[in-house]
Short mmCIF file of C-alpha atoms (C1' of nucleotides) in Angstrom, two decimals:
data_model
loop_
_atom_site.label_atom_id
_atom_site.label_comp_id
_atom_site.label_asym_id
_atom_site.label_seq_id
_atom_site.Cartn_x
_atom_site.Cartn_y
_atom_site.Cartn_z
CA MET A 1 24.80 -0.29 -2.85
CA ALA A 2 21.43 -0.52 -4.52
CA GLU A 3 19.67 -3.85 -4.08
CA ALA A 4 20.03 -6.30 -6.95
CA GLN A 5 17.87 -8.92 -5.27
CA GLY A 6 14.59 -9.55 -6.98
CA THR A 7 15.93 -8.32 -10.31
CA ILE A 8 17.73 -10.06 -13.15
CA LEU A 9 20.87 -8.06 -12.49
CA THR A 10 23.65 -9.54 -10.40
CA ASP A 11 25.32 -7.72 -7.52
CA ARG A 12 28.40 -7.36 -9.66
CA GLN A 13 26.44 -5.77 -12.48
CA VAL A 14 24.75 -3.27 -10.19
CA GLU A 15 28.10 -2.42 -8.65
CA VAL A 16 29.53 -1.63 -12.07
CA LEU A 17 26.49 0.31 -13.25
CA GLU A 18 26.49 2.44 -10.13
CA LEU A 19 30.13 3.39 -10.39
CA ARG A 20 29.86 4.00 -14.11
CA GLU A 21 26.80 6.14 -13.54
CA LYS A 22 28.86 8.31 -11.26
CA GLY A 23 31.14 9.00 -14.17
CA HIS A 24 34.07 6.68 -13.47
CA THR A 25 35.88 5.12 -16.40
CA GLN A 26 35.92 1.36 -16.84
CA ARG A 27 39.54 1.36 -15.80
CA GLU A 28 38.75 3.18 -12.57
CA VAL A 29 35.95 0.77 -11.82
CA ALA A 30 38.25 -2.13 -12.63
CA ASP A 31 40.87 -0.88 -10.19
CA LYS A 32 38.28 -0.39 -7.50
CA LEU A 33 36.92 -3.91 -7.97
CA GLY A 34 40.32 -5.50 -8.48
CA THR A 35 39.88 -6.70 -12.02
CA THR A 36 40.53 -5.64 -15.60
CA ASP A 37 38.91 -3.03 -17.82
CA SER A 38 37.89 -5.63 -20.35
CA ASN A 39 36.14 -7.55 -17.62
CA VAL A 40 34.28 -4.43 -16.56
CA SER A 41 33.34 -3.88 -20.18
CA ALA A 42 31.93 -7.40 -20.34
CA ILE A 43 29.98 -7.02 -17.11
CA GLU A 44 28.57 -3.72 -18.28
CA ARG A 45 27.53 -5.27 -21.57
CA ALA A 46 25.84 -8.15 -19.77
CA ALA A 47 24.01 -5.68 -17.54
CA GLU A 48 22.76 -3.64 -20.48
CA SER A 49 21.65 -6.77 -22.22
CA ASN A 50 19.69 -7.73 -19.12
CA VAL A 51 18.01 -4.34 -18.92
CA GLU A 52 17.02 -4.60 -22.56
CA LYS A 53 15.62 -8.07 -21.92
CA ALA A 54 13.60 -6.77 -19.00
CA ARG A 55 12.16 -4.03 -21.19
CA ARG A 56 11.16 -6.47 -23.91
CA THR A 57 9.71 -8.85 -21.39
CA LEU A 58 7.25 -6.28 -20.07
CA GLU A 59 6.45 -5.26 -23.61
CA LEU A 60 5.68 -8.85 -24.55
CA VAL A 61 3.53 -9.44 -21.49
CA GLN A 62 1.51 -6.36 -22.22
CA THR A 63 0.89 -7.65 -25.72
CA LEU A 64 -0.12 -11.06 -24.38
CA ARG A 65 -2.59 -9.41 -22.04
CA ALA A 66 -4.16 -7.40 -24.82
CA PRO A 67 -6.82 -9.69 -26.29
CA VAL A 68 -7.99 -7.04 -28.71
CA GLN A 69 -5.71 -5.44 -31.26
CA PHE A 70 -6.52 -3.34 -34.26
CA THR A 71 -4.75 -1.03 -36.62
CA VAL A 72 -5.85 2.34 -37.89
CA SER A 73 -4.42 3.72 -41.10
CA ALA A 74 -2.36 6.87 -41.52
CA GLY A 75 -4.48 9.96 -41.88
CA THR A 76 -7.01 8.90 -39.27
CA SER A 77 -8.11 11.79 -37.06
CA PHE A 78 -7.83 11.60 -33.31
CA ASP A 79 -11.59 11.81 -32.96
CA ASP A 80 -11.98 8.77 -35.18
CA LEU A 81 -9.25 6.96 -33.30
CA VAL A 82 -10.95 7.54 -29.98
CA THR A 83 -14.29 6.43 -31.41
CA ARG A 84 -12.77 3.22 -32.72
CA VAL A 85 -11.19 2.40 -29.39
CA TYR A 86 -14.63 2.48 -27.77
CA ALA A 87 -16.16 0.55 -30.64
CA HIS A 88 -13.63 -2.27 -30.41
CA GLY A 89 -14.00 -2.29 -26.64
CA ASP A 90 -17.76 -2.66 -26.89
CA GLU A 91 -17.45 -5.40 -29.45
CA ALA A 92 -15.20 -7.41 -27.13
CA GLY A 93 -17.13 -6.61 -23.97
CA ILE A 94 -14.33 -4.47 -22.61
CA LYS A 95 -15.09 -1.32 -20.68
CA ILE A 96 -12.40 1.21 -21.55
CA ALA A 97 -10.81 2.58 -18.37
CA TYR A 98 -10.92 6.18 -19.61
CA CYS A 99 -13.68 8.61 -20.31
CA ARG A 100 -13.47 10.32 -23.67
CA PRO A 101 -11.35 13.36 -22.80
CA GLU A 102 -9.03 11.20 -20.70
CA LEU A 103 -8.56 8.77 -23.52
CA TYR A 104 -7.86 11.59 -25.90
CA THR A 105 -5.09 12.85 -23.62
CA HIS A 106 -3.76 9.36 -22.97
CA LEU A 107 -3.45 8.59 -26.66
CA TYR A 108 -2.06 11.96 -27.55
CA GLY A 109 0.66 11.52 -24.93
CA MET A 110 1.79 8.35 -26.66
CA LEU A 111 1.26 9.46 -30.24
CA GLU A 112 2.38 13.05 -30.11
CA GLU A 113 5.43 12.36 -32.25
CA VAL A 114 3.45 10.84 -35.09
CA THR A 115 0.63 13.34 -35.02
CA ASN A 116 0.18 16.39 -37.15
CA ALA A 117 -2.86 18.69 -37.27
CA ASN A 118 -4.83 16.16 -35.21
CA ARG A 119 -4.18 13.37 -37.68
CA LEU A 120 -1.95 10.33 -37.50
CA GLU A 121 1.00 10.42 -39.85
CA ARG A 122 1.43 6.66 -39.61
CA SER A 123 -0.73 3.61 -39.41
CA THR A 124 -0.84 2.64 -35.77
CA THR A 125 -1.64 -0.53 -33.84
CA ILE A 126 -3.68 -0.27 -30.67
CA GLY A 127 -4.13 -2.94 -28.00
CA LEU A 128 -6.88 -3.26 -25.40
CA THR A 129 -6.47 -5.32 -22.25
CA LYS A 130 -9.27 -7.02 -20.38
CA ASP A 131 -9.26 -4.36 -17.69
CA GLY A 132 -9.72 -1.58 -20.19
CA GLU A 133 -6.13 -0.38 -20.58
CA VAL A 134 -5.25 1.10 -23.95
CA ASP A 135 -1.74 0.55 -25.35
CA VAL A 136 0.08 1.77 -28.39
CA TYR A 137 2.57 -0.78 -29.67
CA ALA A 138 6.15 0.30 -29.85
CA ASP A 139 6.82 -0.75 -33.43
CA SER A 140 4.05 1.52 -34.58
CA VAL A 141 5.77 4.46 -32.97
CA THR A 142 9.38 3.51 -33.53
CA SER A 143 9.34 1.72 -36.89
CA THR A 144 12.89 2.16 -38.24
CA GLU A 145 14.05 -1.36 -37.34
CA MET B 1 3.18 -17.88 -30.99
CA ALA B 2 4.48 -14.61 -29.65
CA GLU B 3 8.23 -14.24 -29.70
CA ALA B 4 10.03 -15.09 -26.48
CA GLN B 5 13.45 -14.31 -27.92
CA GLY B 6 15.10 -11.27 -26.46
CA THR B 7 13.13 -11.58 -23.24
CA ILE B 8 13.74 -13.45 -20.01
CA LEU B 9 10.77 -15.72 -20.67
CA THR B 10 11.28 -19.12 -22.26
CA ASP B 11 9.25 -20.38 -25.22
CA ARG B 12 7.50 -22.76 -22.89
CA GLN B 13 6.51 -19.97 -20.53
CA VAL B 14 5.12 -17.82 -23.34
CA GLU B 15 3.19 -20.82 -24.65
CA VAL B 16 1.56 -21.35 -21.29
CA LEU B 17 0.82 -17.66 -20.71
CA GLU B 18 -0.81 -17.34 -24.11
CA LEU B 19 -3.10 -20.31 -23.65
CA ARG B 20 -3.98 -19.29 -20.12
CA GLU B 21 -4.76 -15.78 -21.29
CA LYS B 22 -7.25 -17.24 -23.73
CA GLY B 23 -9.10 -18.63 -20.75
CA HIS B 24 -8.00 -22.26 -20.75
CA THR B 25 -7.57 -24.06 -17.44
CA GLN B 26 -4.21 -25.41 -16.42
CA ARG B 27 -5.49 -28.90 -17.09
CA GLU B 28 -6.51 -27.99 -20.61
CA VAL B 29 -3.14 -26.39 -21.27
CA ALA B 30 -1.45 -29.47 -19.83
CA ASP B 31 -3.35 -31.76 -22.18
CA LYS B 32 -2.54 -29.58 -25.15
CA LEU B 33 1.17 -29.55 -24.30
CA GLY B 34 1.28 -33.18 -23.26
CA THR B 35 2.18 -32.71 -19.62
CA THR B 36 0.59 -32.43 -16.20
CA ASP B 37 -1.42 -29.66 -14.55
CA SER B 38 1.11 -29.34 -11.77
CA ASN B 39 3.82 -28.81 -14.33
CA VAL B 40 1.79 -26.09 -15.99
CA SER B 41 1.28 -24.53 -12.58
CA ALA B 42 5.03 -24.51 -12.04
CA ILE B 43 5.78 -23.02 -15.44
CA GLU B 44 3.18 -20.34 -14.90
CA ARG B 45 4.66 -19.50 -11.54
CA ALA B 46 8.14 -19.26 -13.03
CA ALA B 47 6.84 -16.98 -15.75
CA GLU B 48 5.14 -14.66 -13.28
CA SER B 49 8.27 -14.56 -11.20
CA ASN B 50 10.23 -13.55 -14.29
CA VAL B 51 7.79 -10.78 -15.14
CA GLU B 52 8.07 -9.45 -11.61
CA LYS B 53 11.85 -9.53 -11.87
CA ALA B 54 11.71 -7.63 -15.14
CA ARG B 55 9.53 -4.99 -13.50
CA ARG B 56 11.91 -4.56 -10.58
CA THR B 57 14.90 -4.46 -12.87
CA LEU B 58 13.58 -1.46 -14.76
CA GLU B 59 12.64 0.16 -11.48
CA LEU B 60 16.16 -0.32 -10.15
CA VAL B 61 17.75 1.04 -13.30
CA GLN B 62 15.61 4.11 -13.11
CA THR B 63 16.84 4.64 -9.58
CA LEU B 64 20.42 4.15 -10.65
CA ARG B 65 19.99 6.74 -13.32
CA ALA B 66 19.00 9.36 -10.74
CA PRO B 67 15.51 10.55 -11.61
CA VAL B 68 16.20 14.12 -10.58
CA GLN B 69 19.08 16.14 -11.92
CA PHE B 70 19.64 19.83 -11.84
CA THR B 71 22.46 22.28 -12.33
CA VAL B 72 23.40 25.27 -10.25
CA SER B 73 25.49 28.02 -11.75
CA ALA B 74 28.94 29.12 -10.68
CA GLY B 75 28.86 31.59 -7.83
CA THR B 76 26.05 29.83 -6.00
CA SER B 77 26.56 29.78 -2.25
CA PHE B 78 26.54 26.52 -0.34
CA ASP B 79 23.47 27.65 1.57
CA ASP B 80 21.58 28.17 -1.67
CA LEU B 81 22.80 24.84 -3.01
CA VAL B 82 21.52 23.01 0.04
CA THR B 83 18.18 24.81 -0.17
CA ARG B 84 17.80 23.83 -3.79
CA VAL B 85 18.52 20.19 -3.10
CA TYR B 86 15.60 20.12 -0.68
CA ALA B 87 13.39 22.07 -3.08
CA HIS B 88 14.02 19.68 -5.95
CA GLY B 89 13.54 16.74 -3.62
CA ASP B 90 10.18 18.05 -2.49
CA GLU B 91 9.09 18.69 -6.03
CA ALA B 92 9.82 15.12 -7.01
CA GLY B 93 8.47 13.57 -3.83
CA ILE B 94 11.93 12.54 -2.67
CA LYS B 95 12.87 12.72 0.96
CA ILE B 96 16.51 13.76 1.15
CA ALA B 97 18.44 11.29 3.30
CA TYR B 98 20.33 14.03 5.15
CA CYS B 99 19.33 16.70 7.57
CA ARG B 100 20.62 20.14 6.70
CA PRO B 101 24.01 20.15 8.45
CA GLU B 102 24.70 16.60 7.22
CA LEU B 103 23.90 17.57 3.67
CA TYR B 104 26.16 20.58 3.97
CA THR B 105 29.06 18.36 5.01
CA HIS B 106 28.24 15.74 2.42
CA LEU B 107 28.25 18.22 -0.43
CA TYR B 108 31.31 20.03 0.82
CA GLY B 109 33.18 16.73 0.89
CA MET B 110 32.50 16.25 -2.78
CA LEU B 111 32.85 19.86 -3.89
CA GLU B 112 35.73 21.03 -1.77
CA GLU B 113 38.00 21.36 -4.79
CA VAL B 114 35.68 23.68 -6.66
CA THR B 115 34.68 25.76 -3.67
CA ASN B 116 36.06 29.09 -2.54
CA ALA B 117 34.76 31.30 0.24
CA ASN B 118 31.65 29.15 0.52
CA ARG B 119 30.78 29.64 -3.14
CA LEU B 120 31.00 27.30 -6.11
CA GLU B 121 33.62 28.26 -8.65
CA ARG B 122 31.92 26.19 -11.31
CA SER B 123 28.43 25.34 -12.39
CA THR B 124 27.64 21.96 -10.89
CA THR B 125 25.20 19.18 -11.67
CA ILE B 126 23.48 17.39 -8.81
CA GLY B 127 21.57 14.11 -8.97
CA LEU B 128 18.95 12.84 -6.53
CA THR B 129 18.02 9.20 -6.32
CA LYS B 130 14.65 7.88 -5.24
CA ASP B 131 16.00 6.90 -1.85
CA GLY B 132 17.22 10.40 -1.11
CA GLU B 133 20.87 10.07 -1.97
CA VAL B 134 22.55 13.19 -3.29
CA ASP B 135 25.25 12.82 -5.93
CA VAL B 136 27.57 15.24 -7.62
CA TYR B 137 28.22 14.24 -11.19
CA ALA B 138 31.80 13.68 -12.14
CA ASP B 139 31.85 15.80 -15.27
CA SER B 140 30.90 18.82 -13.20
CA VAL B 141 33.91 18.26 -11.01
CA THR B 142 36.38 17.08 -13.61
CA SER B 143 35.92 18.99 -16.80
CA THR B 144 34.43 21.99 -18.57
CA GLU B 145 36.40 25.17 -18.09
"C1'" DA C 1 -17.82 -36.37 0.10
"C1'" DT C 2 -16.68 -35.96 -4.67
"C1'" DG C 3 -14.49 -33.67 -8.32
"C1'" DA C 4 -12.36 -29.63 -10.53
"C1'" DA C 5 -8.86 -26.24 -10.46
"C1'" DC C 6 -5.02 -25.08 -8.64
"C1'" DT C 7 -0.74 -24.93 -5.42
"C1'" DC C 8 3.45 -26.59 -3.23
"C1'" DA C 9 7.90 -29.04 -2.28
"C1'" DA C 10 11.67 -32.08 -3.32
"C1'" DA C 11 14.48 -34.20 -6.75
"C1'" DT C 12 16.86 -34.52 -11.25
"C1'" DA C 13 19.13 -33.89 -15.78
"C1'" DG C 14 20.10 -30.67 -18.99
"C1'" DA C 15 20.40 -25.78 -20.57
"C1'" DA C 16 21.66 -21.15 -19.92
"C1'" DG C 17 23.97 -17.51 -17.67
"C1'" DT C 18 28.09 -15.68 -14.70
"C1'" DG C 19 32.63 -13.55 -13.92
"C1'" DT C 20 36.97 -14.14 -15.33
"C1'" DT C 21 41.35 -14.36 -18.21
"C1'" DT C 22 43.74 -13.66 -22.35
"C1'" DG C 23 44.72 -11.44 -26.34
"C1'" DA C 24 43.45 -8.70 -30.05
"C1'" DG C 25 41.61 -4.48 -32.03
"C1'" DA C 26 38.91 0.23 -32.71
"C1'" DT C 27 38.88 5.03 -31.84
"C1'" DA C 28 40.23 9.40 -30.70
"C1'" DA C 29 42.95 12.68 -28.06
"C1'" DA C 30 47.71 14.27 -26.48
"C1'" DT D 1 53.71 8.02 -31.97
"C1'" DT D 2 51.91 6.82 -27.51
"C1'" DT D 3 48.10 6.70 -24.38
"C1'" DA D 4 43.56 6.25 -22.66
"C1'" DT D 5 39.14 4.32 -23.21
"C1'" DC D 6 36.53 1.05 -24.59
"C1'" DT D 7 35.05 -3.20 -27.38
"C1'" DC D 8 35.06 -7.98 -28.89
"C1'" DA D 9 35.53 -13.08 -28.94
"C1'" DA D 10 36.90 -17.53 -27.34
"C1'" DA D 11 37.54 -20.41 -23.57
"C1'" DC D 12 37.04 -21.88 -18.64
"C1'" DA D 13 34.98 -23.31 -14.21
"C1'" DC D 14 31.13 -22.27 -11.68
"C1'" DT D 15 26.42 -21.20 -10.49
"C1'" DT D 16 21.74 -20.69 -11.47
"C1'" DC D 17 17.60 -21.65 -13.94
"C1'" DT D 18 14.36 -24.83 -16.55
"C1'" DA D 19 11.03 -28.27 -17.34
"C1'" DT D 20 9.74 -32.25 -15.63
"C1'" DT D 21 7.99 -36.04 -12.38
"C1'" DT D 22 5.93 -37.49 -8.23
"C1'" DG D 23 3.09 -37.07 -4.50
"C1'" DA D 24 0.76 -34.41 -1.33
"C1'" DG D 25 -2.13 -30.45 -0.31
"C1'" DT D 26 -5.83 -26.43 -0.55
"C1'" DT D 27 -10.08 -24.31 -1.87
"C1'" DC D 28 -14.57 -24.33 -3.32
"C1'" DA D 29 -18.82 -25.31 -5.52
"C1'" DT D 30 -21.99 -29.12 -6.21
#
DNA sequence: ATGAACTCAAATAGAAGTGTTTGAGATAAA
DNA sequence: TTTATCTCAAACACTTCTATTTGAGTTCAT
């Protein structure tokens, strides 16, 4: 079995996820583990909740570690976006960890879905960390919540 | 304050991380929160431990969800199947946990029912985990005529 | 050597999470 | 209809985690 130690999942939860991942039904897993399908359902739900919590935790920490945040409005071109990243970095004494073409690629990778003809279709929030990392915040990309 | 809800960090932990990120010493944070520096140290340690756990949790889940999957069509010979497992493993930087004859046996054990004259009677989906395990996905075996 | 910043371990009360049972219900296919 | 699959909620005993205190260390620059 995969190792649950060092994670927020319990052994039981990993056991269930593994078997479910292989395509077994909850009932089959329940039989294998000597319990009921509704119990397996509950364990699976707890596991998924834990995974979601882990995701949000890393998201939050990244935000906390981004001392500089700014938002660019819809319609901004990628060139302008890249320029503004450097400008905000300079202003805060942060050396951006990417040279210009790298940054262009990095941002495009994260913003592809909201980009059209080299312009942003949505206003977008950018975060800079002390060590020069550049993040796009999820709610800018996802919205719809 | 940033929102700790939905994460595995407590409000207290986020409070401490935020103030520390702004550059305050543990003593300063302690004064602000009305407690001791050693308590702040402990809270900070707990928070870091939680972040690490979150990181490992997502890592584990990614492993569970088999990072490499591919499908071979009906009529493929076992020899070709085995070759492709190694090829996909190489491509993804995964060292398959079986030497060739072992893998042959392993796959045959799982695919015996859909095999005839050393050829697959059905198209079959294979999953590779990071640690080199080779899985056959249930829906390939069970369903889809 | 003094002080500042930080770490570490043991102990404790209270809070939060765990797997489980039980029983009910939703949904869709046979 | 029945059956299979899965979900949901309340309750439970049990375990783990949390913040906190106390007291003792470490490291390091002055």
